[in-house]
Amino acid sequence: MSLRIGTRGSQLALVQTERVCKALTKMGIEVETAVIRTKGDTATGVPLHEIGGQGVFVRALDEAIIEGTIDAAVHSMKDIPAKRPRGVATGAVLSRDSPADFLAYEGEIGDVGIVGTASTRRRAQILRHDPEITVKQLRGNVDTRIKKMREGEYDAIVLAEAGLDRLGYHLRGQRLPLSQFVPSPNQGAIAVVCRNMPEITDVIRKLDDPQTRMDVGIERIIMEEVGGGCFTPQGIYCRDGHVIAEILALDGSRDVRIEDDIATPEEARACGQRLRNDAIDLIKDAYRQLGIAP
């Protein structure tokens, strides 16, 4: 059997796809890759919420799967939106890497005054930690972000630690504590989505890590109940059923947080509904400030 695997063209996407292809090759599956450009890769000069959120990185690959151009695609799972098109399945979730954020800086931590990030969540959490920090918009691939920091546009930048590890990058800086900087839902997890046909899903499923799938599944249920996507600053993290979930004001001045132990999808849905109800004012404020219709 042979499979055609789609990927974005960024260095990180290619490294993640290579991991999946190597695993499939060891199983005796022939693979070839196809690089597909997405709107998120070409429109790097504007905030994500203005071009459709994280889902812009996934949509073109979903369409290629449905059209039959590719059989499967590899994604950072946090980029996959809650609503999925018919005919596409999440065939496997690989064992999770670090879910944490990493603050990279060149000088001394005490001299950090300007931090770069494109994430509303990271922005809000940084401002909650230190309202005196200036947070500036930063888009682009990992190399572009590092280059801009080293050229002095930013004193520090926030990146996913898992991405740095996968690329083999060793930067000066520090891991941000999960309790204070609760990660994005599914951060650190790689997913393989594929055409929803048994001859494909049965093969891809062999790459699945059940515990990671369970944890990220709980995170996604809570995320779906909360709504808001990347527009609302929200962190949701589950490890072995223990959940920390929070929603913040865009400026970090307020937050609503829940910690709970969750064992079933029903409990996850109840948690997400409770979080949304408790934080509905923060969600509405975020949409209003970003100029987005709810």
PDB file of C-alpha atoms in Angstrom:
ATOM      1  CA  MET A   1       0.000   0.000   0.000  1.00  0.00           C
ATOM      2  CA  SER A   2       1.145   3.571  -0.663  1.00  0.00           C
ATOM      3  CA  LEU A   3      -0.025   6.855   0.845  1.00  0.00           C
ATOM      4  CA  ARG A   4       0.407  10.446  -0.293  1.00  0.00           C
ATOM      5  CA  ILE A   5       0.935  12.676   2.739  1.00  0.00           C
ATOM      6  CA  GLY A   6       0.277  16.424   2.568  1.00  0.00           C
ATOM      7  CA  THR A   7       2.060  19.058   4.602  1.00  0.00           C
ATOM      8  CA  ARG A   8       2.596  22.779   4.876  1.00  0.00           C
ATOM      9  CA  GLY A   9       5.949  23.995   3.637  1.00  0.00           C
ATOM     10  CA  SER A  10       7.370  25.367   6.881  1.00  0.00           C
ATOM     11  CA  GLN A  11      10.433  23.716   8.351  1.00  0.00           C
ATOM     12  CA  LEU A  12       8.486  22.610  11.429  1.00  0.00           C
ATOM     13  CA  ALA A  13       5.664  21.123   9.345  1.00  0.00           C
ATOM     14  CA  LEU A  14       8.189  19.213   7.229  1.00  0.00           C
ATOM     15  CA  VAL A  15       9.960  17.831  10.313  1.00  0.00           C
ATOM     16  CA  GLN A  16       6.654  16.676  11.800  1.00  0.00           C
ATOM     17  CA  THR A  17       5.622  15.077   8.527  1.00  0.00           C
ATOM     18  CA  GLU A  18       8.977  13.316   8.285  1.00  0.00           C
ATOM     19  CA  ARG A  19       8.344  11.740  11.702  1.00  0.00           C
ATOM     20  CA  VAL A  20       5.028  10.347  10.510  1.00  0.00           C
ATOM     21  CA  CYS A  21       6.456   9.145   7.190  1.00  0.00           C
ATOM     22  CA  LYS A  22       9.301   7.309   8.935  1.00  0.00           C
ATOM     23  CA  ALA A  23       6.825   5.539  11.211  1.00  0.00           C
ATOM     24  CA  LEU A  24       4.681   4.500   8.254  1.00  0.00           C
ATOM     25  CA  THR A  25       7.721   3.305   6.309  1.00  0.00           C
ATOM     26  CA  LYS A  26       8.707   1.069   9.243  1.00  0.00           C
ATOM     27  CA  MET A  27       5.250  -0.473   8.954  1.00  0.00           C
ATOM     28  CA  GLY A  28       5.960  -1.311   5.317  1.00  0.00           C
ATOM     29  CA  ILE A  29       3.845   1.502   3.854  1.00  0.00           C
ATOM     30  CA  GLU A  30       5.191   3.385   0.837  1.00  0.00           C
ATOM     31  CA  VAL A  31       4.839   7.148   1.285  1.00  0.00           C
ATOM     32  CA  GLU A  32       5.359  10.300  -0.734  1.00  0.00           C
ATOM     33  CA  THR A  33       4.840  13.876   0.416  1.00  0.00           C
ATOM     34  CA  ALA A  34       3.163  16.874  -1.172  1.00  0.00           C
ATOM     35  CA  VAL A  35       3.705  20.450   0.028  1.00  0.00           C
ATOM     36  CA  ILE A  36       0.526  22.525  -0.026  1.00  0.00           C
ATOM     37  CA  ARG A  37       0.440  26.284   0.511  1.00  0.00           C
ATOM     38  CA  THR A  38      -2.182  27.702   2.876  1.00  0.00           C
ATOM     39  CA  LYS A  39      -3.562  31.203   3.387  1.00  0.00           C
ATOM     40  CA  GLY A  40      -1.924  31.259   6.796  1.00  0.00           C
ATOM     41  CA  ASP A  41       1.497  30.786   5.177  1.00  0.00           C
ATOM     42  CA  THR A  42       1.077  33.564   2.607  1.00  0.00           C
ATOM     43  CA  ALA A  43      -0.710  36.237   4.684  1.00  0.00           C
ATOM     44  CA  THR A  44       1.940  36.682   7.370  1.00  0.00           C
ATOM     45  CA  GLY A  45       1.562  40.433   7.798  1.00  0.00           C
ATOM     46  CA  VAL A  46      -1.813  40.420   9.567  1.00  0.00           C
ATOM     47  CA  PRO A  47      -3.102  38.961  12.856  1.00  0.00           C
ATOM     48  CA  LEU A  48      -4.546  35.447  12.655  1.00  0.00           C
ATOM     49  CA  HIS A  49      -8.019  36.581  13.774  1.00  0.00           C
ATOM     50  CA  GLU A  50      -8.255  38.794  10.661  1.00  0.00           C
ATOM     51  CA  ILE A  51      -7.772  35.904   8.217  1.00  0.00           C
ATOM     52  CA  GLY A  52      -9.899  33.270   9.924  1.00  0.00           C
ATOM     53  CA  GLY A  53      -7.894  32.020  12.905  1.00  0.00           C
ATOM     54  CA  GLN A  54      -5.780  28.911  13.262  1.00  0.00           C
ATOM     55  CA  GLY A  55      -8.023  27.006  10.842  1.00  0.00           C
ATOM     56  CA  VAL A  56      -6.443  28.775   7.870  1.00  0.00           C
ATOM     57  CA  PHE A  57      -3.445  26.448   8.223  1.00  0.00           C
ATOM     58  CA  VAL A  58      -5.650  23.375   7.858  1.00  0.00           C
ATOM     59  CA  ARG A  59      -8.350  24.242   5.339  1.00  0.00           C
ATOM     60  CA  ALA A  60      -6.300  23.803   2.153  1.00  0.00           C
ATOM     61  CA  LEU A  61      -5.065  20.404   3.307  1.00  0.00           C
ATOM     62  CA  ASP A  62      -8.588  19.276   4.209  1.00  0.00           C
ATOM     63  CA  GLU A  63      -9.727  20.261   0.721  1.00  0.00           C
ATOM     64  CA  ALA A  64      -6.846  18.321  -0.848  1.00  0.00           C
ATOM     65  CA  ILE A  65      -7.858  15.211   1.120  1.00  0.00           C
ATOM     66  CA  ILE A  66     -11.501  15.509   0.080  1.00  0.00           C
ATOM     67  CA  GLU A  67     -10.533  16.097  -3.564  1.00  0.00           C
ATOM     68  CA  GLY A  68      -8.213  13.074  -3.519  1.00  0.00           C
ATOM     69  CA  THR A  69      -5.000  15.008  -4.164  1.00  0.00           C
ATOM     70  CA  ILE A  70      -3.563  13.571  -0.941  1.00  0.00           C
ATOM     71  CA  ASP A  71      -4.610  10.723   1.356  1.00  0.00           C
ATOM     72  CA  ALA A  72      -3.611  12.274   4.673  1.00  0.00           C
ATOM     73  CA  ALA A  73      -2.005  15.350   6.226  1.00  0.00           C
ATOM     74  CA  VAL A  74       0.104  16.054   9.296  1.00  0.00           C
ATOM     75  CA  HIS A  75      -0.724  18.967  11.605  1.00  0.00           C
ATOM     76  CA  SER A  76       0.147  20.472  14.932  1.00  0.00           C
ATOM     77  CA  MET A  77      -3.121  19.420  16.529  1.00  0.00           C
ATOM     78  CA  LYS A  78      -3.726  22.824  18.117  1.00  0.00           C
ATOM     79  CA  ASP A  79      -4.142  24.236  14.581  1.00  0.00           C
ATOM     80  CA  ILE A  80      -7.104  21.966  13.808  1.00  0.00           C
ATOM     81  CA  PRO A  81     -10.431  23.805  14.292  1.00  0.00           C
ATOM     82  CA  ALA A  82     -13.292  22.271  16.230  1.00  0.00           C
ATOM     83  CA  LYS A  83     -15.578  21.995  13.188  1.00  0.00           C
ATOM     84  CA  ARG A  84     -14.336  19.405  10.711  1.00  0.00           C
ATOM     85  CA  PRO A  85     -15.564  18.759   7.155  1.00  0.00           C
ATOM     86  CA  ARG A  86     -17.362  15.563   6.259  1.00  0.00           C
ATOM     87  CA  GLY A  87     -15.079  12.911   4.834  1.00  0.00           C
ATOM     88  CA  VAL A  88     -12.034  13.814   6.936  1.00  0.00           C
ATOM     89  CA  ALA A  89     -11.067  11.889  10.088  1.00  0.00           C
ATOM     90  CA  THR A  90      -8.408  12.375  12.745  1.00  0.00           C
ATOM     91  CA  GLY A  91      -6.776   9.022  12.146  1.00  0.00           C
ATOM     92  CA  ALA A  92      -4.012   9.249  14.756  1.00  0.00           C
ATOM     93  CA  VAL A  93      -2.708  11.418  17.565  1.00  0.00           C
ATOM     94  CA  LEU A  94       0.972  10.843  18.264  1.00  0.00           C
ATOM     95  CA  SER A  95       2.466  10.683  21.755  1.00  0.00           C
ATOM     96  CA  ARG A  96       2.500  14.234  23.087  1.00  0.00           C
ATOM     97  CA  ASP A  97       5.677  16.298  23.291  1.00  0.00           C
ATOM     98  CA  SER A  98       6.099  19.222  25.706  1.00  0.00           C
ATOM     99  CA  PRO A  99       2.860  21.241  25.951  1.00  0.00           C
ATOM    100  CA  ALA A 100       4.655  24.259  27.458  1.00  0.00           C
ATOM    101  CA  ASP A 101       5.434  27.695  26.065  1.00  0.00           C
ATOM    102  CA  PHE A 102       9.067  28.839  25.947  1.00  0.00           C
ATOM    103  CA  LEU A 103      10.184  32.437  26.456  1.00  0.00           C
ATOM    104  CA  ALA A 104      13.289  33.019  24.334  1.00  0.00           C
ATOM    105  CA  TYR A 105      15.497  36.071  24.908  1.00  0.00           C
ATOM    106  CA  GLU A 106      19.015  37.201  24.042  1.00  0.00           C
ATOM    107  CA  GLY A 107      19.852  39.517  26.960  1.00  0.00           C
ATOM    108  CA  GLU A 108      18.853  39.312  30.608  1.00  0.00           C
ATOM    109  CA  ILE A 109      15.331  38.451  31.743  1.00  0.00           C
ATOM    110  CA  GLY A 110      15.171  41.673  33.769  1.00  0.00           C
ATOM    111  CA  ASP A 111      15.711  43.724  30.601  1.00  0.00           C
ATOM    112  CA  VAL A 112      12.747  42.229  28.714  1.00  0.00           C
ATOM    113  CA  GLY A 113      10.311  45.029  27.908  1.00  0.00           C
ATOM    114  CA  ILE A 114       8.939  44.087  24.464  1.00  0.00           C
ATOM    115  CA  VAL A 115       7.644  40.565  23.801  1.00  0.00           C
ATOM    116  CA  GLY A 116       6.516  39.249  20.408  1.00  0.00           C
ATOM    117  CA  THR A 117       3.621  36.850  19.860  1.00  0.00           C
ATOM    118  CA  ALA A 118       0.634  36.439  17.523  1.00  0.00           C
ATOM    119  CA  SER A 119      -1.432  34.607  20.144  1.00  0.00           C
ATOM    120  CA  THR A 120      -4.187  36.385  22.062  1.00  0.00           C
ATOM    121  CA  ARG A 121      -3.764  33.784  24.828  1.00  0.00           C
ATOM    122  CA  ARG A 122      -0.032  34.353  25.200  1.00  0.00           C
ATOM    123  CA  ARG A 123      -0.521  38.103  25.088  1.00  0.00           C
ATOM    124  CA  ALA A 124      -3.123  37.995  27.871  1.00  0.00           C
ATOM    125  CA  GLN A 125      -1.067  35.652  30.053  1.00  0.00           C
ATOM    126  CA  ILE A 126       2.073  37.778  29.666  1.00  0.00           C
ATOM    127  CA  LEU A 127       0.169  40.935  30.597  1.00  0.00           C
ATOM    128  CA  ARG A 128      -1.403  39.186  33.573  1.00  0.00           C
ATOM    129  CA  HIS A 129       2.079  38.226  34.733  1.00  0.00           C
ATOM    130  CA  ASP A 130       3.482  41.727  34.154  1.00  0.00           C
ATOM    131  CA  PRO A 131       1.199  44.553  32.958  1.00  0.00           C
ATOM    132  CA  GLU A 132       4.261  46.738  32.293  1.00  0.00           C
ATOM    133  CA  ILE A 133       5.403  44.502  29.413  1.00  0.00           C
ATOM    134  CA  THR A 134       4.700  45.692  25.856  1.00  0.00           C
ATOM    135  CA  VAL A 135       3.370  42.855  23.695  1.00  0.00           C
ATOM    136  CA  LYS A 136       3.770  43.354  19.942  1.00  0.00           C
ATOM    137  CA  GLN A 137       2.315  41.353  17.055  1.00  0.00           C
ATOM    138  CA  LEU A 138       4.700  38.737  15.624  1.00  0.00           C
ATOM    139  CA  ARG A 139       3.883  36.332  12.788  1.00  0.00           C
ATOM    140  CA  GLY A 140       6.031  34.099  10.604  1.00  0.00           C
ATOM    141  CA  ASN A 141       7.803  30.773  10.930  1.00  0.00           C
ATOM    142  CA  VAL A 142      10.147  29.967  13.805  1.00  0.00           C
ATOM    143  CA  ASP A 143      13.282  31.143  11.970  1.00  0.00           C
ATOM    144  CA  THR A 144      11.646  34.450  11.040  1.00  0.00           C
ATOM    145  CA  ARG A 145      10.599  35.082  14.631  1.00  0.00           C
ATOM    146  CA  ILE A 146      14.048  34.285  15.994  1.00  0.00           C
ATOM    147  CA  LYS A 147      15.664  36.534  13.373  1.00  0.00           C
ATOM    148  CA  LYS A 148      13.446  39.469  14.314  1.00  0.00           C
ATOM    149  CA  MET A 149      14.308  39.010  17.983  1.00  0.00           C
ATOM    150  CA  ARG A 150      18.032  38.884  17.246  1.00  0.00           C
ATOM    151  CA  GLU A 151      17.744  42.016  15.111  1.00  0.00           C
ATOM    152  CA  GLY A 152      16.346  43.842  18.126  1.00  0.00           C
ATOM    153  CA  GLU A 153      12.691  44.241  17.168  1.00  0.00           C
ATOM    154  CA  TYR A 154      11.734  42.314  20.297  1.00  0.00           C
ATOM    155  CA  ASP A 155      13.488  41.653  23.598  1.00  0.00           C
ATOM    156  CA  ALA A 156      11.851  38.226  23.798  1.00  0.00           C
ATOM    157  CA  ILE A 157       9.489  35.987  21.862  1.00  0.00           C
ATOM    158  CA  VAL A 158       7.166  33.192  22.966  1.00  0.00           C
ATOM    159  CA  LEU A 159       7.290  29.886  21.105  1.00  0.00           C
ATOM    160  CA  ALA A 160       5.949  26.377  21.666  1.00  0.00           C
ATOM    161  CA  GLU A 161       8.694  24.362  23.348  1.00  0.00           C
ATOM    162  CA  ALA A 162       7.680  21.266  21.371  1.00  0.00           C
ATOM    163  CA  GLY A 163       8.404  23.033  18.080  1.00  0.00           C
ATOM    164  CA  LEU A 164      11.876  24.063  19.228  1.00  0.00           C
ATOM    165  CA  ASP A 165      12.605  20.511  20.392  1.00  0.00           C
ATOM    166  CA  ARG A 166      11.459  19.016  17.080  1.00  0.00           C
ATOM    167  CA  LEU A 167      13.656  21.425  15.141  1.00  0.00           C
ATOM    168  CA  GLY A 168      16.626  20.753  17.410  1.00  0.00           C
ATOM    169  CA  TYR A 169      16.904  24.419  18.412  1.00  0.00           C
ATOM    170  CA  HIS A 170      18.552  25.360  21.703  1.00  0.00           C
ATOM    171  CA  LEU A 171      17.742  28.983  22.557  1.00  0.00           C
ATOM    172  CA  ARG A 172      18.557  31.057  25.583  1.00  0.00           C
ATOM    173  CA  GLY A 173      15.439  31.462  27.695  1.00  0.00           C
ATOM    174  CA  GLN A 174      13.110  29.549  29.959  1.00  0.00           C
ATOM    175  CA  ARG A 175      10.105  27.247  29.932  1.00  0.00           C
ATOM    176  CA  LEU A 176       7.008  29.034  31.190  1.00  0.00           C
ATOM    177  CA  PRO A 177       5.180  27.225  34.032  1.00  0.00           C
ATOM    178  CA  LEU A 178       2.036  25.408  32.910  1.00  0.00           C
ATOM    179  CA  SER A 179       0.099  26.558  35.968  1.00  0.00           C
ATOM    180  CA  GLN A 180       0.505  30.252  35.051  1.00  0.00           C
ATOM    181  CA  PHE A 181       0.799  29.984  31.274  1.00  0.00           C
ATOM    182  CA  VAL A 182      -1.829  27.340  30.560  1.00  0.00           C
ATOM    183  CA  PRO A 183      -1.189  26.155  27.003  1.00  0.00           C
ATOM    184  CA  SER A 184      -3.480  26.187  24.006  1.00  0.00           C
ATOM    185  CA  PRO A 185      -5.752  23.143  23.692  1.00  0.00           C
ATOM    186  CA  ASN A 186      -3.736  20.295  22.113  1.00  0.00           C
ATOM    187  CA  GLN A 187      -0.403  22.162  22.182  1.00  0.00           C
ATOM    188  CA  GLY A 188       2.493  19.720  21.829  1.00  0.00           C
ATOM    189  CA  ALA A 189       0.424  17.070  20.013  1.00  0.00           C
ATOM    190  CA  ILE A 190       0.785  16.025  16.368  1.00  0.00           C
ATOM    191  CA  ALA A 191      -2.289  14.724  14.540  1.00  0.00           C
ATOM    192  CA  VAL A 192      -2.625  12.831  11.277  1.00  0.00           C
ATOM    193  CA  VAL A 193      -5.888  13.576   9.498  1.00  0.00           C
ATOM    194  CA  CYS A 194      -6.951  11.426   6.575  1.00  0.00           C
ATOM    195  CA  ARG A 195      -9.718  10.542   4.190  1.00  0.00           C
ATOM    196  CA  ASN A 196     -12.391   8.707   6.146  1.00  0.00           C
ATOM    197  CA  MET A 197     -12.045   5.359   4.386  1.00  0.00           C
ATOM    198  CA  PRO A 198     -11.295   2.112   6.259  1.00  0.00           C
ATOM    199  CA  GLU A 199      -8.318   1.170   4.064  1.00  0.00           C
ATOM    200  CA  ILE A 200      -6.654   4.455   5.100  1.00  0.00           C
ATOM    201  CA  THR A 201      -7.894   4.943   8.673  1.00  0.00           C
ATOM    202  CA  ASP A 202      -6.957   1.368   9.640  1.00  0.00           C
ATOM    203  CA  VAL A 203      -3.336   2.056   8.688  1.00  0.00           C
ATOM    204  CA  ILE A 204      -3.077   5.543  10.205  1.00  0.00           C
ATOM    205  CA  ARG A 205      -4.670   4.372  13.467  1.00  0.00           C
ATOM    206  CA  LYS A 206      -1.607   2.241  14.214  1.00  0.00           C
ATOM    207  CA  LEU A 207       0.303   5.472  14.966  1.00  0.00           C
ATOM    208  CA  ASP A 208      -2.179   6.491  17.677  1.00  0.00           C
ATOM    209  CA  ASP A 209      -1.227   7.035  21.341  1.00  0.00           C
ATOM    210  CA  PRO A 210      -4.380   6.300  23.401  1.00  0.00           C
ATOM    211  CA  GLN A 211      -3.481   8.407  26.458  1.00  0.00           C
ATOM    212  CA  THR A 212      -2.613  11.452  24.372  1.00  0.00           C
ATOM    213  CA  ARG A 213      -5.809  11.021  22.343  1.00  0.00           C
ATOM    214  CA  MET A 214      -7.817  10.862  25.571  1.00  0.00           C
ATOM    215  CA  ASP A 215      -6.198  13.993  27.043  1.00  0.00           C
ATOM    216  CA  VAL A 216      -6.407  16.106  23.897  1.00  0.00           C
ATOM    217  CA  GLY A 217      -9.941  14.827  23.291  1.00  0.00           C
ATOM    218  CA  ILE A 218     -11.000  16.216  26.677  1.00  0.00           C
ATOM    219  CA  GLU A 219      -9.314  19.516  25.830  1.00  0.00           C
ATOM    220  CA  ARG A 220     -11.123  19.719  22.497  1.00  0.00           C
ATOM    221  CA  ILE A 221     -14.533  19.013  24.030  1.00  0.00           C
ATOM    222  CA  ILE A 222     -14.014  21.825  26.538  1.00  0.00           C
ATOM    223  CA  MET A 223     -12.782  24.091  23.729  1.00  0.00           C
ATOM    224  CA  GLU A 224     -15.849  23.303  21.619  1.00  0.00           C
ATOM    225  CA  GLU A 225     -18.201  24.088  24.490  1.00  0.00           C
ATOM    226  CA  VAL A 226     -16.413  27.352  25.246  1.00  0.00           C
ATOM    227  CA  GLY A 227     -16.259  28.456  21.605  1.00  0.00           C
ATOM    228  CA  GLY A 228     -14.273  31.508  20.612  1.00  0.00           C
ATOM    229  CA  GLY A 229     -11.419  29.726  18.845  1.00  0.00           C
ATOM    230  CA  CYS A 230      -8.173  31.695  18.758  1.00  0.00           C
ATOM    231  CA  PHE A 231     -10.137  34.927  19.181  1.00  0.00           C
ATOM    232  CA  THR A 232     -10.739  34.372  22.897  1.00  0.00           C
ATOM    233  CA  PRO A 233      -7.644  34.090  25.107  1.00  0.00           C
ATOM    234  CA  GLN A 234      -8.079  30.599  26.516  1.00  0.00           C
ATOM    235  CA  GLY A 235      -5.756  27.952  27.899  1.00  0.00           C
ATOM    236  CA  ILE A 236      -6.915  24.355  28.299  1.00  0.00           C
ATOM    237  CA  TYR A 237      -4.571  21.590  29.413  1.00  0.00           C
ATOM    238  CA  CYS A 238      -5.323  18.006  30.452  1.00  0.00           C
ATOM    239  CA  ARG A 239      -2.858  15.433  31.754  1.00  0.00           C
ATOM    240  CA  ASP A 240      -4.110  12.003  32.786  1.00  0.00           C
ATOM    241  CA  GLY A 241      -7.579  13.472  33.253  1.00  0.00           C
ATOM    242  CA  HIS A 242      -6.589  16.461  35.395  1.00  0.00           C
ATOM    243  CA  VAL A 243      -7.704  19.672  33.688  1.00  0.00           C
ATOM    244  CA  ILE A 244      -6.679  23.296  34.068  1.00  0.00           C
ATOM    245  CA  ALA A 245      -8.817  25.585  31.915  1.00  0.00           C
ATOM    246  CA  GLU A 246      -9.004  29.360  31.852  1.00  0.00           C
ATOM    247  CA  ILE A 247     -10.331  32.306  29.876  1.00  0.00           C
ATOM    248  CA  LEU A 248      -8.708  35.714  30.127  1.00  0.00           C
ATOM    249  CA  ALA A 249      -9.430  39.301  29.190  1.00  0.00           C
ATOM    250  CA  LEU A 250      -7.352  40.437  26.204  1.00  0.00           C
ATOM    251  CA  ASP A 251      -5.299  42.702  28.481  1.00  0.00           C
ATOM    252  CA  GLY A 252      -4.824  40.026  31.150  1.00  0.00           C
ATOM    253  CA  SER A 253      -6.620  42.095  33.781  1.00  0.00           C
ATOM    254  CA  ARG A 254      -9.274  39.444  34.525  1.00  0.00           C
ATOM    255  CA  ASP A 255      -9.561  35.691  34.229  1.00  0.00           C
ATOM    256  CA  VAL A 256     -11.843  32.764  35.030  1.00  0.00           C
ATOM    257  CA  ARG A 257     -10.258  29.403  35.851  1.00  0.00           C
ATOM    258  CA  ILE A 258     -11.429  25.862  36.523  1.00  0.00           C
ATOM    259  CA  GLU A 259      -9.379  22.917  37.780  1.00  0.00           C
ATOM    260  CA  ASP A 260     -11.022  19.503  37.789  1.00  0.00           C
ATOM    261  CA  ASP A 261     -10.503  15.776  37.293  1.00  0.00           C
ATOM    262  CA  ILE A 262     -12.403  14.554  34.257  1.00  0.00           C
ATOM    263  CA  ALA A 263     -12.965  10.969  33.168  1.00  0.00           C
ATOM    264  CA  THR A 264     -15.714  11.107  30.537  1.00  0.00           C
ATOM    265  CA  PRO A 265     -16.780  13.224  27.552  1.00  0.00           C
ATOM    266  CA  GLU A 266     -19.929  14.185  29.470  1.00  0.00           C
ATOM    267  CA  GLU A 267     -17.840  15.581  32.329  1.00  0.00           C
ATOM    268  CA  ALA A 268     -15.681  17.477  29.803  1.00  0.00           C
ATOM    269  CA  ARG A 269     -18.775  19.013  28.204  1.00  0.00           C
ATOM    270  CA  ALA A 270     -20.096  20.067  31.603  1.00  0.00           C
ATOM    271  CA  CYS A 271     -16.715  21.629  32.429  1.00  0.00           C
ATOM    272  CA  GLY A 272     -16.680  23.566  29.159  1.00  0.00           C
ATOM    273  CA  GLN A 273     -20.245  24.789  29.653  1.00  0.00           C
ATOM    274  CA  ARG A 274     -19.442  25.930  33.188  1.00  0.00           C
ATOM    275  CA  LEU A 275     -16.336  27.766  32.015  1.00  0.00           C
ATOM    276  CA  ARG A 276     -18.233  29.484  29.198  1.00  0.00           C
ATOM    277  CA  ASN A 277     -21.078  30.542  31.474  1.00  0.00           C
ATOM    278  CA  ASP A 278     -18.696  31.918  34.094  1.00  0.00           C
ATOM    279  CA  ALA A 279     -16.602  33.784  31.496  1.00  0.00           C
ATOM    280  CA  ILE A 280     -19.244  34.884  28.987  1.00  0.00           C
ATOM    281  CA  ASP A 281     -18.491  38.569  29.605  1.00  0.00           C
ATOM    282  CA  LEU A 282     -14.788  38.023  28.818  1.00  0.00           C
ATOM    283  CA  ILE A 283     -15.668  36.149  25.621  1.00  0.00           C
ATOM    284  CA  LYS A 284     -18.016  38.911  24.440  1.00  0.00           C
ATOM    285  CA  ASP A 285     -15.472  41.591  25.318  1.00  0.00           C
ATOM    286  CA  ALA A 286     -12.778  39.824  23.261  1.00  0.00           C
ATOM    287  CA  TYR A 287     -15.020  39.644  20.197  1.00  0.00           C
ATOM    288  CA  ARG A 288     -16.031  43.282  20.578  1.00  0.00           C
ATOM    289  CA  GLN A 289     -12.467  44.535  20.976  1.00  0.00           C
ATOM    290  CA  LEU A 290     -11.258  42.506  17.999  1.00  0.00           C
ATOM    291  CA  GLY A 291     -14.154  43.733  15.860  1.00  0.00           C
ATOM    292  CA  ILE A 292     -15.475  40.227  15.202  1.00  0.00           C
ATOM    293  CA  ALA A 293     -19.163  39.279  15.047  1.00  0.00           C
ATOM    294  CA  PRO A 294     -19.904  36.511  17.610  1.00  0.00           C
TER     295      PRO A 294
END
